Coordinates of C-alpha atoms and ligand atoms in Angstrom, one line a residue:
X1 CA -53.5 28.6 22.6
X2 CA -53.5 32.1 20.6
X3 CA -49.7 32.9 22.1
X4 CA -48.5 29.0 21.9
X5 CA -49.3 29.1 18.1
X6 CA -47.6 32.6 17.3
X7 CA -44.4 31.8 19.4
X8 CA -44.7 28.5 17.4
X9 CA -44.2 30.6 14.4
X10 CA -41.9 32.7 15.4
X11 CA -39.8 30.1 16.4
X12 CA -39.8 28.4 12.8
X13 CA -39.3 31.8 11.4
X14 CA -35.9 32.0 13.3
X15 CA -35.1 27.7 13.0
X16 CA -31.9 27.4 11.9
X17 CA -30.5 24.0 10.7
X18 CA -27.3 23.1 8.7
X19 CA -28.0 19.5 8.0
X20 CA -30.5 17.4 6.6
X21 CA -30.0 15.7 10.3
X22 CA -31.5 19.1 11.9
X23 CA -34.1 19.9 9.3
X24 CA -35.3 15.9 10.3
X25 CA -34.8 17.0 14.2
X26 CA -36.9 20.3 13.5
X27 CA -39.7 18.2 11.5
X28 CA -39.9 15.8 14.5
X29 CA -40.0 18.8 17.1
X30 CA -43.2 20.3 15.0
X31 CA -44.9 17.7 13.0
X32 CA -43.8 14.6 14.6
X33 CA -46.5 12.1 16.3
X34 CA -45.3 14.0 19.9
X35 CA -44.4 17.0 18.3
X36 CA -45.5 20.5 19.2
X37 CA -47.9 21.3 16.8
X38 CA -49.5 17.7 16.7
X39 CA -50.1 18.6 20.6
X40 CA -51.9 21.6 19.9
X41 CA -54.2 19.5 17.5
X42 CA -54.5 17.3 20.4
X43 CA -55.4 20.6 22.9
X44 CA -57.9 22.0 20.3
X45 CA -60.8 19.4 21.3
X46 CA -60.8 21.4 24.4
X47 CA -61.5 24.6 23.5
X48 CA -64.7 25.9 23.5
X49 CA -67.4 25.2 20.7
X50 CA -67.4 29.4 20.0
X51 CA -64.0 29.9 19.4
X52 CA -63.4 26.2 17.2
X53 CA -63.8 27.9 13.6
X54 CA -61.3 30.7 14.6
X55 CA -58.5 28.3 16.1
X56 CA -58.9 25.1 13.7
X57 CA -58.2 28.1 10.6
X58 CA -55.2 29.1 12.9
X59 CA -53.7 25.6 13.9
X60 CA -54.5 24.3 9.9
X61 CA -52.7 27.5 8.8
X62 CA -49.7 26.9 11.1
X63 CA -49.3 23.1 10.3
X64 CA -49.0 24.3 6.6
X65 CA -46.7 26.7 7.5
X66 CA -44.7 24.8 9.1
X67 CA -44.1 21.9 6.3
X68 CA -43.7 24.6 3.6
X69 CA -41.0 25.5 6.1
X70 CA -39.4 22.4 6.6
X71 CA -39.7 21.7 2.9
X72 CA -37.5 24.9 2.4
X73 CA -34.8 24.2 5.0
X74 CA -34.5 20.7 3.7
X75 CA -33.7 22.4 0.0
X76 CA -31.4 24.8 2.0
X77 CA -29.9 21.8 3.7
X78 CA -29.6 19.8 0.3
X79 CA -28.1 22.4 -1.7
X80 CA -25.2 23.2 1.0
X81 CA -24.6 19.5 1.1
X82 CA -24.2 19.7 -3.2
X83 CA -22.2 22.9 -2.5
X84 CA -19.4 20.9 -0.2
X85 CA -19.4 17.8 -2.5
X86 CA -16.5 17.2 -5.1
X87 CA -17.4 19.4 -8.1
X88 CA -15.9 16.7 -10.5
X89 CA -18.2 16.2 -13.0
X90 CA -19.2 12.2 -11.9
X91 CA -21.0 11.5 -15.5
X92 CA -17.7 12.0 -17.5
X93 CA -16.7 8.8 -19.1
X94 CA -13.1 7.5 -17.7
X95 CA -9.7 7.8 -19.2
X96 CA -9.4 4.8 -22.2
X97 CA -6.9 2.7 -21.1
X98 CA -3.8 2.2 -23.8
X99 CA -4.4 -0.9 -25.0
X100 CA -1.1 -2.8 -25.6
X101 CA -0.1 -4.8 -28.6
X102 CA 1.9 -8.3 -29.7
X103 CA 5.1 -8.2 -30.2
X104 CA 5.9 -8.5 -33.8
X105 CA 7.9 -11.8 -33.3
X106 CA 4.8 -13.2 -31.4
X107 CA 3.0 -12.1 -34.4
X108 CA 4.7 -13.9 -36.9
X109 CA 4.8 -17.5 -34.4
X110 CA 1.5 -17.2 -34.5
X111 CA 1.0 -16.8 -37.8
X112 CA 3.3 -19.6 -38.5
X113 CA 2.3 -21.9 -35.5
X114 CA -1.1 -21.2 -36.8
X115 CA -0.6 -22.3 -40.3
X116 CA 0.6 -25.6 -39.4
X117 CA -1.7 -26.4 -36.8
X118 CA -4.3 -25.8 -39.9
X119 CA -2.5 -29.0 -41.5
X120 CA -3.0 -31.1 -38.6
X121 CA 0.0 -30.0 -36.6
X122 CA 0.4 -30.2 -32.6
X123 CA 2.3 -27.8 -30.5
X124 CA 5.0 -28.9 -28.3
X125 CA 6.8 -27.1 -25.9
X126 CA 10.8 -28.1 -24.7
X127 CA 12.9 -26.6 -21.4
X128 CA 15.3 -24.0 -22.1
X129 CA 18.1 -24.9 -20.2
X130 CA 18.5 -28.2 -21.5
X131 CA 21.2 -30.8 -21.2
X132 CA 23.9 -31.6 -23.9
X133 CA 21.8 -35.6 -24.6
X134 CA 18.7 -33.3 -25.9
X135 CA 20.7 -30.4 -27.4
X136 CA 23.6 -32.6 -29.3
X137 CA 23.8 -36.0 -28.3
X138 CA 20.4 -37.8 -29.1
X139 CA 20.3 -35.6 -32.3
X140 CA 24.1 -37.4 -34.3
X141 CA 26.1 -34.6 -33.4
X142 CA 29.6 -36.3 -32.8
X143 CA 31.2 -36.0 -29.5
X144 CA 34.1 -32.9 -30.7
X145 CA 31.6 -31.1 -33.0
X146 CA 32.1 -27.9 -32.8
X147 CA 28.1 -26.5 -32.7
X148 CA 29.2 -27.6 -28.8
X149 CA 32.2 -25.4 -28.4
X150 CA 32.1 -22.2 -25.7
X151 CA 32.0 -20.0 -28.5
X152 CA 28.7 -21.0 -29.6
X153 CA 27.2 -22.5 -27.1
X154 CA 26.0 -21.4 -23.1
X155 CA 26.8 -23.9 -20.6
X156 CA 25.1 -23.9 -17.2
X157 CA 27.3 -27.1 -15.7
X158 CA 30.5 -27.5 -18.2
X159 CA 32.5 -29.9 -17.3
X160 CA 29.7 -32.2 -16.5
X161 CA 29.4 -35.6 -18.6
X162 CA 25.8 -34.2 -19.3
X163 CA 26.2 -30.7 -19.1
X164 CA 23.4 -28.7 -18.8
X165 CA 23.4 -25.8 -21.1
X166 CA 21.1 -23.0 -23.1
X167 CA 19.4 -24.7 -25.8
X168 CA 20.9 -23.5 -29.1
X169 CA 17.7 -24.5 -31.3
X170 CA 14.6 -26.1 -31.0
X171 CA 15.5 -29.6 -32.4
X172 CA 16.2 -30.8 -29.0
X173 CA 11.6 -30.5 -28.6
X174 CA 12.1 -33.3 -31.6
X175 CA 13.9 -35.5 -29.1
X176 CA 11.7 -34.4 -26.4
X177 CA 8.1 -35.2 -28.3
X178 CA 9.9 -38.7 -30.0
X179 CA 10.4 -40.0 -26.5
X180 CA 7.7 -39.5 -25.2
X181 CA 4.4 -38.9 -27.8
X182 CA 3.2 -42.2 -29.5
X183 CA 3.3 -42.4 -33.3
X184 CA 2.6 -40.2 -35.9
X185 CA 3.9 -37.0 -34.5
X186 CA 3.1 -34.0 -36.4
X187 CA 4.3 -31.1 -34.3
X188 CA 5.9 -28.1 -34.7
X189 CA 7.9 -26.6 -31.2
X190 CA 8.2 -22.8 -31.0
X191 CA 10.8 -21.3 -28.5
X192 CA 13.5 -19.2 -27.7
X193 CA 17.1 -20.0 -28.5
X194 CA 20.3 -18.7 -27.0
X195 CA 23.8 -18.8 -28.9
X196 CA 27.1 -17.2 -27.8
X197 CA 27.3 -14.7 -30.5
X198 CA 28.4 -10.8 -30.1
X199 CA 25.4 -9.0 -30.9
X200 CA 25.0 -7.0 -33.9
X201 CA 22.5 -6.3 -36.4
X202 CA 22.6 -10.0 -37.8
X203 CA 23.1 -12.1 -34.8
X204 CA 21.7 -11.4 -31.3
X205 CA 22.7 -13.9 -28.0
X206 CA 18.4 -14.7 -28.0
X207 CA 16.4 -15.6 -31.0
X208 CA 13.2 -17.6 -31.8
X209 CA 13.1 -20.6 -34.0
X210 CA 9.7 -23.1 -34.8
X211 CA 11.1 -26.9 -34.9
X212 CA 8.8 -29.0 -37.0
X213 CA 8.6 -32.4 -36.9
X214 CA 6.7 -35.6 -38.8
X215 CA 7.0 -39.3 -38.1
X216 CA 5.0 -42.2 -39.5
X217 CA 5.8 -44.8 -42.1
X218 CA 6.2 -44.2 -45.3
X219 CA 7.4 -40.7 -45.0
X220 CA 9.2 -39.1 -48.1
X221 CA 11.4 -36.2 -49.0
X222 CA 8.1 -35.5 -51.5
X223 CA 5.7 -34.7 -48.0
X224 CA 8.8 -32.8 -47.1
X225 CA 8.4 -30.7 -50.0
X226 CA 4.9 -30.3 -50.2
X227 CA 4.9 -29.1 -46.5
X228 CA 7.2 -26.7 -47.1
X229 CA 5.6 -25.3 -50.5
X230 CA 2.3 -24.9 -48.8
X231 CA 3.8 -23.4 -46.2
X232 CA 5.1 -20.8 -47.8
X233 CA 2.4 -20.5 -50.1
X234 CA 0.5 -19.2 -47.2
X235 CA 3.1 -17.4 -45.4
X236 CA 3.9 -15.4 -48.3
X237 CA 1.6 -15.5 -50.9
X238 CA -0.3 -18.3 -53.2
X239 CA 2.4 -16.8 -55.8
X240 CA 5.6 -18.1 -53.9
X241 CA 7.8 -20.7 -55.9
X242 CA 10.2 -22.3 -53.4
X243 CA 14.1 -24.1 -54.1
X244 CA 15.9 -26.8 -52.1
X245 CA 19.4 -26.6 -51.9
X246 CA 21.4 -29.5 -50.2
X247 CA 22.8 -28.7 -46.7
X248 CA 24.0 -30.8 -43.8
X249 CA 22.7 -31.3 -40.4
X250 CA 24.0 -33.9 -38.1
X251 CA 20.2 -35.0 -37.4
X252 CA 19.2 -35.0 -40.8
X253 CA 20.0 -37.4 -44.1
X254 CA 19.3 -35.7 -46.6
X255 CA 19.7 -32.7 -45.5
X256 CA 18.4 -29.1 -47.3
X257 CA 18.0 -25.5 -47.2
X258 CA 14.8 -23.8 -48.5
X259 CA 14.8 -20.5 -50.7
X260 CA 11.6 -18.3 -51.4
X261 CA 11.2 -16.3 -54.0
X262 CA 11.7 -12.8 -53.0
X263 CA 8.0 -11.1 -53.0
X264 CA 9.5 -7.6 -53.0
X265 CA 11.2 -8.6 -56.6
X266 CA 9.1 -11.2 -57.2
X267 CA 12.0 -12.8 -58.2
X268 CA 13.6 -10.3 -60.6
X269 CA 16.6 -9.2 -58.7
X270 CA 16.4 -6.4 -55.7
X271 CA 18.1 -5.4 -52.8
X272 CA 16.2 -7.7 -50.2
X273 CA 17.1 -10.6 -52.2
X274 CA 20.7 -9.4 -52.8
X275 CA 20.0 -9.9 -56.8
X276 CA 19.5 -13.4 -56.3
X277 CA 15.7 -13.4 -56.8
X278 CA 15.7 -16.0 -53.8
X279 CA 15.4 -15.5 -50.1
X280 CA 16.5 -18.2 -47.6
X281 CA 14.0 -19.1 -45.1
X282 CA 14.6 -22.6 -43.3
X283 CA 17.1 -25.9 -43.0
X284 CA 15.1 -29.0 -43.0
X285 CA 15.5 -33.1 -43.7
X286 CA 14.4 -36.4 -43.7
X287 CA 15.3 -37.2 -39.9
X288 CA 18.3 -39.3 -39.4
X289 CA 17.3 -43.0 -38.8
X290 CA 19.9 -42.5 -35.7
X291 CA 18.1 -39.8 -34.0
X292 CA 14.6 -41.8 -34.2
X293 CA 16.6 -45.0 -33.0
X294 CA 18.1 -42.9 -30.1
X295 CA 14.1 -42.2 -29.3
X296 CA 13.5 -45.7 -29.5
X297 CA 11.7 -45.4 -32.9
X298 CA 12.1 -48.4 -35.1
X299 CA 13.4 -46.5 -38.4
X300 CA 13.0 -49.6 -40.2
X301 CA 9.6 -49.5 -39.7
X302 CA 9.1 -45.2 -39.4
X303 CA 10.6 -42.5 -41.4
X304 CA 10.5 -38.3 -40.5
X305 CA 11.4 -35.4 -42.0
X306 CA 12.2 -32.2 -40.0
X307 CA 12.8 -28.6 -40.6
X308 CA 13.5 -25.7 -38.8
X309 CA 13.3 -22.0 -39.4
X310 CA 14.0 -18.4 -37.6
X311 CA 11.0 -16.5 -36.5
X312 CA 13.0 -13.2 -36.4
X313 CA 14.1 -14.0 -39.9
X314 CA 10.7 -14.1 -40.9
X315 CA 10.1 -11.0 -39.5
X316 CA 12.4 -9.6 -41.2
X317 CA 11.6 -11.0 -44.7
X318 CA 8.0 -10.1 -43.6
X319 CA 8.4 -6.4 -42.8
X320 CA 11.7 -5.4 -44.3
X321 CA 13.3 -4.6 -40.8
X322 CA 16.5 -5.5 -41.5
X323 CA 18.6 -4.9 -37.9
X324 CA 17.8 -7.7 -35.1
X325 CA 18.2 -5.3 -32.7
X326 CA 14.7 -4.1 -32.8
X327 CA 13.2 -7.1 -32.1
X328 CA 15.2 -7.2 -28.6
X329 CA 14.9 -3.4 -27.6
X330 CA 11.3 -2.9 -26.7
X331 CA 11.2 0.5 -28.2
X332 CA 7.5 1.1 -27.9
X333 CA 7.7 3.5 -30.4
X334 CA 8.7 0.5 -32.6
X335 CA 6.8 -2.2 -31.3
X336 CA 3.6 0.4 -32.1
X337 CA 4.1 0.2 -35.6
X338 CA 2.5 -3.4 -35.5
X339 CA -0.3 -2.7 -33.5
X340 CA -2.6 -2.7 -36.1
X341 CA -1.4 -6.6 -37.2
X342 CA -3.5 -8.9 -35.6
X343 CA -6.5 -8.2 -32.9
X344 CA -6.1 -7.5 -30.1
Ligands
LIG401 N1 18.4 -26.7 -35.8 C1 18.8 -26.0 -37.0 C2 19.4 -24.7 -36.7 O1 19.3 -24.3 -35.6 C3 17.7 -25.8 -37.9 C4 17.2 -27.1 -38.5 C5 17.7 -27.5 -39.7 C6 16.2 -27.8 -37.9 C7 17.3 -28.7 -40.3 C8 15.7 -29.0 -38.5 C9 16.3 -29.4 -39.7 O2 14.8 -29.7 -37.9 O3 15.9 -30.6 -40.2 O4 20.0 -24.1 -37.5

């Protein structure tokens, strides 16, 4: 037993293990249930009574021996395992991803999609490629007016007794909503536009426009102009005076465009107002009684009014930025000046 438990230590001595698989393999060899060392425990209740005290000091000395051993190849085995493992630094917090931002002209939509919808407004949404009933048609324009000419307008199908074209403004959501939305309608129609103009820094082929649009009886010019004043009053300031200006639009009678006043100037006379003190923002009305008849709306019995404005125009009186362009580019180095509008 004396030479079984020195070559014992000799061989852990000269146990060499790479893994934490070995160092496991080695315990099991020594220490497991069949291992060596438990069979020498097993052995030892042979040996004679004389010679007990001197071989249970030896065998309790090996079996510590060998789990201090163990316990130092497993930190051998641990640390080489660290050594070979990515020395990243796993704790570091990640790279922030660049948080985008809106698009100023989805900025100011909201804003003014938002203010309505705070006087009791519905949204309504319209195709874009739309046919000439929707566009012209259902809306008073006359057969030969111009607004339907190549020059101005996209056409899908010309040619076609219906063509179907780009929409050139919003009104046609009026038409859209009037056909199918019992009354009242309060809504207001945000969407992109399209008009056959060479692009420059005060007309672009794409723009945006909000359509809005109220039908119930008794309906006057005065709601008209109350709508509008509030609007504005919130868009621009509680300070904002507004003007109406008479105007014609095939699908409106009366018809009017709306001034500001300019709250760079505040209405003395700059060069955002051109002098004028004024700033134009929007064409609006009392709807035609022919475009509510064409939606089967008994304009005896109902009466509308209707405006429309620009949302990149708005933008622009908003923020001074005075070439279309910019809204179309994507620059980003534009688009992140107004990243710190709205939240995120
Ligand atoms: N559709 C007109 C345009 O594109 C804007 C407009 C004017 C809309 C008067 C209206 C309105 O609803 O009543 O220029």
């Amino acid at each position: 037993m004396k030479e079984q438990i020195e070559q014992i230590l000799a061989e852990l001595g000269d146990l060499q293990t790479k893994t934490m698989k070995d160092v496991e393999d080695a315990r099991v060899r020594f220490l497991g249930k069949k291992g060596e060392i438990t069979k020498l425990f097993e052995e030892f209740r042979t040996v004679a009574p004389e010679m007990k005290k001197e071989f249970g000091k030896k065998l309790n000395e090996l079996k510590q021996q060998a789990a201090a051993r163990i316990e130092e190849l497993k930190a051998n085995a641990e640390q080489a395992a660290m050594d070979a493992a990515p020395k990243e630094d796993l704790t570091m917090p990640g790279e922030p991803y660049q948080l985008g931002s809106r698009h100023p002209v989805s900025i100011v939509r909201k804003e003014i999609v938002d203010i309505f919808r705070k006087f009791g407004y519905d949204v309504a949404e319209g195709p874009e490629i739309e046919d000439d009933y929707h566009v012209f048609e259902a809306l008073n324009f006359a057969p030969n007016h111009p607004a339907r000419d190549m020059q101005d307008t996209f056409f899908v199908s010309a040619g076609h007794p219906n063509p179907l074209l780009l929409r050139t403004h919003t009104s046609s959501v009026q038409v859209r909503t009037m056909e199918k939305q019992s009354l009242p309608i309060r809504v207001v129609c945000p969407g992109r536009v399209f008009r056959n103009e060479a692009i420059s820094a005060r007309a672009h082929c794409i723009f945006h426009q909000i359509e809005g649009l109220y039908v119930d009886e008794n309906v006057t010019f005065a709601d008209l102009k109350q709508a509008i004043l509030l609007f504005a009053r919130e868009m621009f300031g509680p300070e904002t005076k507004i003007r109406m200006r008479p105007s014609y639009f095939p699908f409106t009678e009366p018809s009017a465009e709306v001034d500001v006043s300019c709250n760079i100037c505040k209405g003395k006379g700059c060069n955002i107002c051109k002098g004028t003190g004024w700033l134009e923002i929007l064409g609006c009305g009392m709807v035609d009684p022919n475009v509510l008849e064409a939606s089967g709306i008994d304009s005896k019995k109902y009466s509308g009014f209707a405006f429309g404005m620009g949302v990149e125009r708005i933008a622009m009186l908003k923020w001074q930025v005075n070439d279309l362009r910019h809204y179309f580019e994507n620059d980003l180095r534009f688009l992140k000046e107004f990243s710190t509008c709205v939240e995120v």
